[in-house]
Coordinates of N, CA and C in Angstrom, one line a residue:
Chain A
X121 N -8.6 8.4 19.1 CA -7.4 8.4 17.8 C -8.3 7.7 16.7
X122 N -7.9 8.7 15.7 CA -8.6 8.2 14.2 C -7.7 7.8 13.8
X123 N -7.5 6.2 12.9 CA -6.1 5.9 12.0 C -6.7 5.5 11.3
X124 N -5.4 6.3 10.2 CA -5.7 6.4 8.6 C -4.7 5.4 7.8
X125 N -5.0 4.8 6.6 CA -5.0 4.2 5.9 C -4.2 4.1 4.5
X126 N -4.0 4.3 4.1 CA -3.6 4.2 2.2 C -3.5 3.4 2.0
X127 N -3.8 4.0 0.6 CA -3.5 2.3 -0.6 C -3.5 3.3 -1.2
X128 N -2.4 2.1 -2.5 CA -1.3 1.1 -1.8 C -0.4 1.9 -1.8
X129 N -0.1 0.6 -1.3 CA 2.1 1.1 -0.4 C 2.6 1.3 -1.0
X130 N 2.5 0.9 -2.2 CA 3.6 1.9 -3.3 C 2.7 2.0 -4.8
X131 N 2.9 2.6 -5.6 CA 3.1 3.1 -7.3 C 3.8 2.7 -7.8
X132 N 3.0 2.2 -8.9 CA 4.9 2.5 -10.4 C 3.5 2.6 -11.2
X133 N 4.1 3.5 -12.2 CA 3.7 4.4 -12.8 C 4.3 5.3 -13.4
X134 N 4.1 5.0 -14.9 CA 4.6 6.4 -15.4 C 5.0 7.4 -16.0
X135 N 5.7 8.2 -16.1 CA 5.0 9.6 -16.6 C 4.0 10.4 -17.6
X136 N 3.1 10.4 -17.1 CA 2.1 11.5 -18.3 C 1.1 10.4 -17.6
X137 N 1.7 9.3 -17.1 CA 0.2 8.5 -16.3 C -0.6 9.3 -15.5
X138 N -1.5 9.2 -14.7 CA -2.8 9.7 -13.5 C -2.7 8.6 -12.7
X139 N -2.3 9.4 -11.5 CA -2.2 8.3 -10.1 C -3.2 8.7 -9.3
X140 N -3.0 7.8 -9.2 CA -4.4 8.2 -8.0 C -4.0 7.6 -6.5
X141 N -4.4 7.6 -5.2 CA -3.7 7.6 -4.4 C -5.3 7.7 -3.6
X142 N -5.2 6.5 -2.1 CA -6.6 6.6 -1.2 C -5.7 6.3 0.1
X143 N -6.6 6.9 0.9 CA -6.3 7.3 2.6 C -8.0 7.2 3.0
X144 N -8.0 5.9 3.8 CA -9.0 5.6 4.7 C -9.2 5.7 6.3
X145 N -10.0 6.5 6.4 CA -9.9 7.0 7.7 C -11.2 5.6 9.0
X146 N -10.8 5.6 9.8 CA -11.1 4.5 11.1 C -12.3 4.8 11.3
X147 N -13.0 6.4 11.3 CA -14.2 6.7 12.2 C -14.3 8.4 10.6
X148 N -15.0 9.2 10.4 CA -15.0 9.7 9.7 C -14.0 11.0 10.2
X149 N -14.2 12.1 8.9 CA -12.9 12.7 9.2 C -13.9 14.2 9.0
X150 N -13.8 14.9 9.1 CA -14.5 15.9 8.8 C -13.7 16.5 7.2
X151 N -14.7 16.6 5.8 CA -13.5 17.0 5.1 C -12.6 18.9 5.6
X152 N -13.2 19.8 6.2 CA -12.4 20.5 6.2 C -11.0 20.0 7.2
X153 N -10.6 19.1 7.3 CA -9.6 17.8 8.4 C -9.3 17.0 7.8
X154 N -8.2 17.0 6.6 CA -8.1 16.0 6.1 C -6.8 16.6 4.8
X155 N -5.6 16.4 5.1 CA -4.6 17.2 4.1 C -3.2 16.4 3.4
X156 N -3.2 16.2 2.4 CA -2.2 16.0 1.9 C -0.4 16.0 2.2
X157 N 0.5 15.1 1.8 CA 1.8 15.8 1.4 C 2.5 15.4 1.1
X158 N 3.5 15.6 0.6 CA 4.5 14.9 -0.8 C 6.5 15.2 0.3
X159 N 6.4 13.8 0.2 CA 8.7 13.6 0.8 C 8.6 13.2 -0.1
X160 N 9.9 13.8 -0.6 CA 10.9 13.2 -1.3 C 12.5 13.2 -0.3
X161 N 13.4 11.8 -0.6 CA 14.4 11.9 0.0 C 14.5 12.6 0.6
X162 N 15.5 12.8 2.0 CA 16.5 13.7 2.4 C 15.3 15.2 2.8
X163 N 14.5 15.3 2.4 CA 14.0 16.7 2.3 C 12.2 16.6 3.0
X164 N 12.1 17.8 4.0 CA 10.6 17.9 5.1 C 9.7 17.7 4.0
X165 N 9.0 17.5 4.3 CA 7.2 17.3 3.7 C 6.7 18.9 3.1
X166 N 5.6 18.5 2.4 CA 5.8 19.6 1.8 C 3.6 19.2 1.2
X167 N 2.9 20.4 2.0 CA 1.8 20.6 2.5 C 1.4 20.7 0.6
X168 N 0.6 19.4 0.0 CA -0.8 19.7 -1.3 C -1.2 20.3 -0.9
X169 N -2.7 19.6 -0.7 CA -4.0 19.3 0.0 C -4.0 19.8 1.2
X170 N -5.2 20.7 1.2 CA -6.2 21.6 2.6 C -7.4 21.2 3.2
X171 N -8.0 21.0 3.9 CA -9.4 20.8 3.9 C -9.7 20.3 2.9
X172 N -9.8 18.4 2.7 CA -9.4 17.5 1.8 C -9.6 18.1 -0.4
X173 N -9.5 18.8 -0.5 CA -10.1 19.7 -2.1 C -9.3 20.8 -1.9
X174 N -8.4 21.9 -1.4 CA -8.2 23.1 -0.9 C -6.6 22.8 -1.6
X175 N -5.9 23.4 -2.7 CA -4.6 22.9 -3.4 C -3.5 24.6 -2.7
X176 N -2.7 23.7 -1.8 CA -1.8 25.1 -1.0 C -1.3 25.4 -1.9
X177 N -0.9 26.9 -1.4 CA 0.0 27.8 -2.2 C 1.1 26.8 -3.0
X178 N 1.7 27.5 -4.0 CA 1.5 26.6 -5.5 C 2.0 25.4 -5.6
X179 N 0.4 25.1 -5.6 CA 1.4 23.9 -5.9 C -0.1 23.9 -7.3
X180 N 0.9 22.9 -8.6 CA 0.3 23.1 -9.4 C -1.1 21.9 -9.5
X181 N -1.7 22.2 -10.8 CA -3.6 22.1 -10.5 C -4.2 20.2 -10.7
X182 N -2.7 19.7 -11.8 CA -3.0 18.7 -10.8 C -2.9 17.7 -10.1
X183 N -3.1 18.5 -9.3 CA -2.8 17.4 -8.1 C -4.1 18.6 -7.8
X184 N -4.8 16.7 -7.1 CA -6.8 17.6 -6.6 C -6.7 16.7 -5.9
X185 N -7.4 17.2 -4.6 CA -8.0 16.1 -3.9 C -10.0 16.0 -3.9
X186 N -10.2 14.8 -2.8 CA -11.8 14.5 -3.4 C -12.2 14.0 -1.8
X187 N -13.5 13.9 -1.5 CA -14.1 13.3 -0.3 C -14.3 13.2 1.1
X188 N -14.4 11.9 1.0 CA -15.7 13.1 1.9 C -15.3 11.9 3.4
X189 N -16.2 11.3 4.9 CA -16.5 10.9 5.5 C -15.2 9.9 6.1
X190 N -15.1 8.6 5.4 CA -14.1 8.5 5.6 C -12.9 7.7 4.7
X191 N -13.7 8.1 3.5 CA -12.3 7.8 2.4 C -12.3 9.3 1.3
X192 N -11.2 8.9 1.1 CA -10.6 10.4 0.9 C -9.4 10.2 -0.8
X193 N -9.3 10.7 -1.6 CA -8.9 10.7 -2.9 C -7.4 11.6 -3.3
X194 N -6.4 11.4 -3.8 CA -5.1 12.5 -4.4 C -4.6 12.4 -5.5
X195 N -5.1 12.4 -5.9 CA -4.9 12.7 -7.8 C -3.7 13.1 -8.5
X196 N -3.4 12.7 -9.2 CA -2.1 13.6 -9.9 C -2.4 13.3 -11.1
X197 N -3.1 14.2 -12.1 CA -3.5 13.9 -13.5 C -2.5 13.5 -14.2
X198 N -1.2 13.6 -14.7 CA -0.5 13.4 -15.7 C 0.8 14.1 -14.7
X199 N 1.4 12.8 -15.0 CA 2.7 13.1 -13.3 C 3.6 13.2 -14.6
X200 N 5.2 14.1 -13.8 CA 5.8 14.1 -14.3 C 6.6 14.2 -13.4
X201 N 8.1 14.3 -14.1 CA 9.8 13.1 -12.7 C 9.7 13.8 -11.7
X202 N 9.4 14.2 -11.4 CA 9.5 14.9 -10.0 C 8.2 14.8 -9.3
X203 N 7.2 14.4 -9.7 CA 6.0 14.2 -8.4 C 6.1 12.7 -8.5
X204 N 7.7 12.0 -8.4 CA 7.7 10.6 -7.6 C 8.7 10.6 -6.7
X205 N 7.8 10.4 -5.6 CA 7.9 10.9 -3.8 C 7.3 9.6 -3.0
X206 N 6.9 10.0 -1.8 CA 6.0 9.4 -1.1 C 5.4 10.4 -0.5
X207 N 4.0 9.8 -0.5 CA 3.0 10.8 -0.4 C 2.2 10.4 1.4
X208 N 1.4 11.7 1.9 CA 1.0 10.8 2.6 C -0.6 12.0 3.8
X209 N -1.4 11.3 4.1 CA -2.5 11.5 4.4 C -2.6 12.4 5.4
X210 N -2.8 12.8 6.7 CA -3.6 13.3 7.7 C -4.2 13.5 7.8
X211 N -5.3 13.3 9.5 CA -6.1 14.3 9.6 C -5.8 15.5 10.5
X212 N -6.5 16.5 10.4 CA -6.0 18.0 11.4 C -7.7 17.8 12.5
X213 N -7.7 19.2 12.2 CA -8.9 19.9 13.4 C -8.3 20.0 14.4
X214 N -9.6 20.9 14.9 CA -9.4 21.8 16.4 C -8.6 20.6 17.7
X215 N -8.4 19.1 17.0 CA -8.1 18.5 18.7 C -7.2 17.2 17.9
X216 N -6.5 17.6 18.5 CA -5.4 16.2 18.4 C -5.4 15.1 19.2
X217 N -4.6 14.2 19.4 CA -3.1 13.9 17.7 C -4.0 13.8 16.6
X218 N -2.5 14.3 15.1 CA -3.5 14.4 14.0 C -2.0 13.3 13.7
X219 N -3.6 12.3 13.5 CA -2.5 11.6 13.2 C -1.9 11.0 11.3
X220 N -1.4 10.8 11.0 CA -0.9 10.2 9.3 C -0.6 8.6 9.3
X221 N -1.3 8.8 7.9 CA -1.4 8.2 7.3 C 0.2 6.6 7.2
X222 N 0.0 5.8 6.6 CA 1.5 4.8 6.4 C 2.4 5.8 5.5
X223 N 1.8 6.7 4.7 CA 2.8 6.3 3.4 C 2.1 5.6 2.1
X224 N 2.1 6.8 1.1 CA 2.6 5.9 -0.5 C 3.6 6.2 -1.5
X225 N 4.4 5.1 -1.5 CA 5.8 6.0 -2.2 C 5.3 5.5 -3.5
X226 N 5.4 6.3 -3.8 CA 4.9 6.4 -6.2 C 6.6 6.3 -6.7
X227 N 6.5 5.7 -6.9 CA 7.5 4.8 -8.0 C 7.5 4.8 -9.5
X228 N 8.7 5.5 -9.9 CA 8.7 5.4 -11.9 C 8.3 3.7 -11.8
X229 N 7.9 3.1 -12.9 CA 7.9 2.3 -13.5 C 9.2 1.9 -14.7
Chain B
X260 N 11.1 35.6 2.9 CA 10.5 34.4 2.5 C 10.6 33.1 3.9
X261 N 9.7 33.0 3.8 CA 9.2 32.1 5.4 C 10.8 30.5 5.1
X262 N 11.6 30.6 7.1 CA 12.2 30.0 7.4 C 12.2 29.5 8.7
X263 N 12.0 27.9 8.3 CA 12.3 26.9 10.5 C 13.8 27.1 10.2
X264 N 14.4 26.8 10.9 CA 15.7 26.4 10.9 C 15.6 25.8 12.0
X265 N 15.5 24.1 11.9 CA 15.6 23.5 13.7 C 17.4 23.1 13.4
X266 N 17.5 23.1 15.3 CA 19.4 22.8 15.2 C 18.6 22.0 16.8
X267 N 19.9 21.8 17.4 CA 20.4 21.2 18.5 C 19.8 19.6 19.3
X268 N 19.8 18.4 17.8 CA 19.4 17.2 17.8 C 21.0 16.7 17.9
X269 N 21.3 15.9 18.1 CA 22.5 15.6 18.3 C 22.3 13.3 18.9
X270 N 23.4 12.8 19.3 CA 23.1 11.7 19.8 C 23.5 12.0 21.3
X271 N 22.4 11.0 22.4 CA 22.4 11.5 24.1 C 21.6 10.2 24.0
X272 N 22.3 9.9 25.5 CA 22.3 8.4 26.2 C 21.2 8.1 26.2
X273 N 20.8 7.2 26.3 CA 19.0 7.3 26.9 C 18.5 7.4 28.5
X274 N 17.7 8.3 28.9 CA 16.9 9.2 30.5 C 18.4 10.5 30.2
X275 N 18.5 10.7 29.4 CA 19.0 12.3 28.9 C 18.4 12.9 27.8
X276 N 18.9 14.1 28.2 CA 17.9 14.9 28.0 C 18.1 16.5 26.3
X277 N 17.8 16.9 25.4 CA 18.0 18.0 24.9 C 16.8 18.6 25.0
X278 N 17.5 20.2 23.7 CA 16.6 20.6 24.5 C 16.5 21.2 22.8
X279 N 15.3 21.0 21.9 CA 15.8 21.5 20.1 C 15.4 22.7 20.8
X280 N 16.3 23.6 19.0 CA 15.1 24.5 18.8 C 14.7 24.7 17.2
X281 N 13.8 25.9 17.5 CA 13.3 25.9 15.9 C 13.6 27.8 15.2
X282 N 14.5 28.0 14.8 CA 14.1 29.7 14.2 C 13.5 30.0 13.4
X283 N 11.9 30.9 13.8 CA 11.5 31.2 12.4 C 12.2 33.0 12.5
X284 N 12.4 32.5 10.6 CA 12.1 34.2 10.3 C 11.0 34.4 8.5
X285 N 10.7 35.9 8.2 CA 10.2 35.7 7.0 C 8.7 35.7 7.7
X286 N 8.1 35.2 7.7 CA 6.5 36.3 8.3 C 6.5 36.2 10.1
X287 N 5.1 37.1 10.6 CA 5.4 37.1 11.7 C 4.8 36.2 12.6
X288 N 6.3 35.0 13.8 CA 5.8 34.6 14.4 C 4.5 34.7 15.7
X289 N 4.5 34.9 15.9 CA 3.3 35.5 17.2 C 2.6 34.9 17.1
X290 N 2.1 35.4 15.0 CA 0.6 35.0 15.2 C 0.4 33.8 14.5
X291 N 1.3 32.7 14.8 CA 1.0 32.2 14.6 C 1.0 30.5 15.3
X292 N -0.1 29.7 15.8 CA 0.8 27.9 16.6 C 1.8 27.5 15.7
X293 N 2.5 26.5 16.4 CA 4.0 25.4 15.9 C 2.9 24.3 16.4
X294 N 3.9 23.4 15.3 CA 4.0 22.2 16.2 C 5.6 21.4 15.0
X295 N 5.3 20.3 16.8 CA 6.3 19.6 16.1 C 6.0 18.3 15.4
X296 N 6.4 17.1 14.7 CA 6.5 16.7 14.0 C 8.4 15.4 13.4
X297 N 7.9 13.9 14.1 CA 9.2 13.3 14.0 C 8.6 12.3 13.1
X298 N 10.1 11.6 12.3 CA 10.0 10.8 11.4 C 11.1 9.6 11.4
X299 N 10.9 8.7 12.2 CA 12.0 7.9 11.8 C 12.8 8.0 10.8
X300 N 14.1 7.5 10.4 CA 15.0 7.6 9.6 C 13.9 6.2 8.3
X301 N 13.2 6.6 7.1 CA 12.7 6.0 6.5 C 10.7 5.1 6.5
X302 N 11.0 5.4 7.8 CA 9.7 5.9 8.3 C 8.5 6.7 8.5
X303 N 7.2 6.5 8.5 CA 6.0 8.1 9.4 C 6.5 9.0 9.4
X304 N 5.7 9.8 9.4 CA 5.7 10.5 10.3 C 4.5 10.9 11.5
X305 N 5.3 11.6 12.1 CA 4.3 11.1 13.7 C 4.2 12.6 14.4
X306 N 2.9 13.1 14.5 CA 2.8 14.5 15.1 C 3.3 14.7 16.7
X307 N 3.5 15.0 17.2 CA 4.4 15.0 18.3 C 4.6 16.3 19.4
X308 N 3.3 17.5 18.8 CA 2.7 18.6 19.9 C 2.8 19.8 18.7
X309 N 1.9 20.2 20.1 CA 1.5 21.7 18.9 C 1.3 22.7 20.2
X310 N 1.4 24.4 20.5 CA 1.3 24.9 21.1 C 1.0 26.3 20.2
X311 N -0.1 27.1 21.4 CA -0.6 28.1 20.5 C 0.3 29.6 20.5
X312 N 0.1 30.9 19.2 CA 0.4 31.9 19.3 C 0.7 32.7 20.4
X313 N 0.0 32.3 22.1 CA 1.0 33.4 22.7 C 1.7 31.7 23.9
X314 N 2.4 30.6 23.7 CA 1.9 29.9 24.4 C 1.3 29.2 25.7
X315 N 0.4 29.5 26.0 CA -0.4 29.4 27.3 C -1.5 28.1 26.1
X316 N -1.0 27.7 25.8 CA -2.2 25.9 24.8 C -1.3 25.3 24.6
X317 N -0.4 24.3 24.7 CA 0.1 22.9 24.3 C -0.3 21.4 25.1
X318 N -0.8 20.5 23.5 CA -0.3 19.2 23.4 C 0.6 19.1 23.5
X319 N 0.3 17.8 23.5 CA 0.9 16.5 22.9 C 1.3 14.4 23.0
X320 N 1.3 14.3 21.7 CA 1.4 13.0 22.1 C 1.7 12.4 23.1
X321 N 0.5 11.2 23.0 CA 0.6 9.5 24.0 C 2.5 10.1 24.8
X322 N 2.8 9.1 23.9 CA 3.9 8.6 24.3 C 4.4 9.6 24.7
X323 N 4.3 10.9 24.6 CA 5.8 12.2 25.0 C 5.7 12.6 26.3
X324 N 3.8 13.0 26.2 CA 3.8 13.9 27.2 C 4.1 13.2 29.2
X325 N 4.2 14.4 29.8 CA 5.1 14.0 30.3 C 6.5 14.1 30.6
X326 N 7.2 14.4 29.4 CA 8.9 14.1 29.1 C 9.2 15.5 28.4
X327 N 8.2 16.3 27.2 CA 8.7 16.7 25.9 C 7.4 18.3 26.7
X328 N 8.5 19.1 26.4 CA 7.9 20.5 26.8 C 7.8 21.1 25.3
X329 N 6.8 22.1 24.7 CA 7.1 22.4 24.2 C 6.6 23.7 23.7
X330 N 7.5 24.9 24.0 CA 7.7 26.1 24.7 C 8.2 26.7 23.7
X331 N 7.4 28.6 23.5 CA 8.3 29.7 21.9 C 8.2 31.0 23.3
X332 N 9.4 31.9 22.1 CA 9.9 33.0 22.8 C 10.3 33.5 21.5
X333 N 7.9 34.4 21.5 CA 8.0 35.3 20.4 C 9.0 36.4 20.2
X334 N 9.7 37.0 21.2 CA 10.2 38.1 21.1 C 11.6 37.3 20.2
X335 N 12.1 36.0 20.5 CA 12.9 35.4 19.9 C 12.5 34.6 19.0
X336 N 11.4 34.4 18.6 CA 10.5 34.1 16.7 C 11.5 32.6 17.0
X337 N 11.0 32.4 18.0 CA 12.0 31.0 18.5 C 10.4 29.6 18.7
X338 N 10.7 28.5 18.1 CA 10.0 27.0 18.7 C 10.2 26.5 19.4
X339 N 10.9 26.0 21.3 CA 11.8 24.8 21.7 C 10.6 23.7 20.9
X340 N 11.4 22.7 22.0 CA 11.2 21.0 22.6 C 12.2 20.7 23.1
X341 N 12.1 21.2 25.2 CA 12.9 20.1 24.9 C 12.3 19.1 25.7
X342 N 13.1 18.2 26.1 CA 13.2 16.4 25.8 C 13.9 16.0 27.2
X343 N 12.8 15.5 27.5 CA 14.0 14.8 28.7 C 13.4 12.6 28.7
X344 N 14.1 12.6 29.6 CA 14.1 11.5 30.4 C 14.1 10.1 28.8
X345 N 14.8 10.8 28.5 CA 14.4 10.2 26.5 C 15.0 8.9 26.4
X346 N 14.6 7.7 25.6 CA 13.7 6.5 25.7 C 15.0 6.2 23.1
X347 N 15.4 4.9 23.2 CA 15.5 4.5 21.9 C 14.1 4.9 21.2
X348 N 13.3 5.3 21.7 CA 12.2 5.4 20.6 C 11.9 6.9 20.3
X349 N 13.0 6.8 20.6 CA 12.5 9.0 20.0 C 13.4 8.9 19.7
X350 N 13.9 8.1 19.0 CA 15.9 8.1 18.3 C 14.2 8.9 16.7
X351 N 14.7 10.0 16.0 CA 14.0 10.2 14.8 C 14.2 12.2 13.9
X352 N 14.9 12.0 13.1 CA 14.5 13.6 13.1 C 13.1 14.2 12.8
X353 N 13.7 14.9 13.8 CA 12.8 16.4 15.0 C 12.3 17.9 13.6
X354 N 10.8 17.7 13.0 CA 10.7 19.1 12.7 C 9.7 19.4 13.0
X355 N 10.1 21.1 12.8 CA 9.1 22.0 13.5 C 8.6 22.5 11.6
X356 N 7.0 23.0 12.5 CA 6.4 23.4 11.2 C 5.2 24.6 11.8
X357 N 4.5 25.5 10.5 CA 3.8 25.9 10.7 C 1.9 25.5 11.0
X358 N 1.3 26.6 11.6 CA 0.1 26.1 11.0 C -0.8 26.9 10.4
X359 N -1.0 27.4 9.4 CA -1.5 28.0 9.2 C -2.8 29.4 8.9
X360 N -3.5 28.6 9.8 CA -4.6 27.6 9.6 C -5.2 27.0 11.5
X361 N -4.1 27.9 12.5 CA -5.0 27.1 13.3 C -5.8 27.6 13.9
X362 N -6.2 26.7 15.7 CA -5.2 25.6 15.5 C -5.8 24.0 14.5
X363 N -4.8 23.5 13.4 CA -5.6 23.2 12.6 C -4.4 21.6 11.8
X364 N -3.8 21.9 12.1 CA -2.1 21.0 11.9 C -2.2 20.7 10.0
X365 N -3.0 21.3 9.2 CA -2.2 21.6 7.7 C -1.1 21.8 8.0
X366 N 0.4 21.9 7.2 CA 1.1 22.4 8.5 C 2.2 23.1 6.9
X367 N 2.2 24.1 7.1 CA 2.6 24.9 5.9 C 3.6 24.8 5.1
X368 N 4.7 24.9 6.1 CA 6.0 25.4 6.0 C 6.3 24.0 7.2
X369 N 7.8 23.3 6.4 CA 8.3 22.9 7.7 C 9.7 23.1 7.0
X370 N 11.1 22.7 8.4 CA 12.3 22.9 8.3 C 12.5 21.6 7.8
X371 N 13.5 21.8 7.8 CA 14.9 20.9 7.3 C 15.0 19.6 8.3
X372 N 14.5 20.1 9.1 CA 14.7 18.7 10.8 C 16.1 19.0 11.5
X373 N 16.6 18.2 12.6 CA 17.0 18.0 13.2 C 17.4 15.7 13.8
X374 N 17.6 16.0 13.8 CA 18.2 14.1 13.8 C 18.6 14.0 15.6
X375 N 17.1 13.8 16.5 CA 18.1 13.4 17.2 C 18.4 11.3 17.5
X376 N 19.4 10.7 18.5 CA 19.6 9.7 17.9 C 19.3 9.8 19.4
X377 N 19.2 8.6 19.9 CA 18.8 7.6 21.9 C 19.9 6.5 21.5
X378 N 21.5 6.9 22.3 CA 21.7 5.5 22.3 C 23.2 5.2 22.9
X379 N 22.7 4.3 23.8 CA 24.5 4.0 25.0 C 25.6 4.1 23.8

């Protein structure tokens, strides 16, 4: 089973700043099979990025994903107030189990 | 509009059973792989199970194998999760989710979740 480790655990930034979230895998993950989600309190997760770098439908272009192998990054270029939430990476693919990282909480500084 | 609506959660004693349902609308349900994901309130996401389009192929995370059964009724546009021999550690919010590029598990639509509490 692939273990995903996200860092930092909590990121404190101000609106307008750039956010960089990291997801490291215990073994190589195909770039086609890495997704990012956003979750706000009391809500279901929302798919942001799939295939490591493709934005899901309706996701603003301030969200971008990159990386390969064992290191992946979610970047939010300029934080809006609605971006403060918890973010999860997920290892996808044709064979389960599908593991999630433990999450990064993005909070307002 | 794509909608997924879970139901069937509640309080159950250890060793008991529950059946969760997920009613789908706004898309051709029979064309999509579907998944269940759970989350202990305040904690992270855990993938539970998946099912292919016609129900002939299913997979489970190790901790629920032999106790949970995923199924679907494409005529009723409904996904199910039968949960038997429930344990305290199964307490969580259970989400159903759609797999748009199945089987890949990058899940594009999620229900609002249904809370299962296993306690005496």
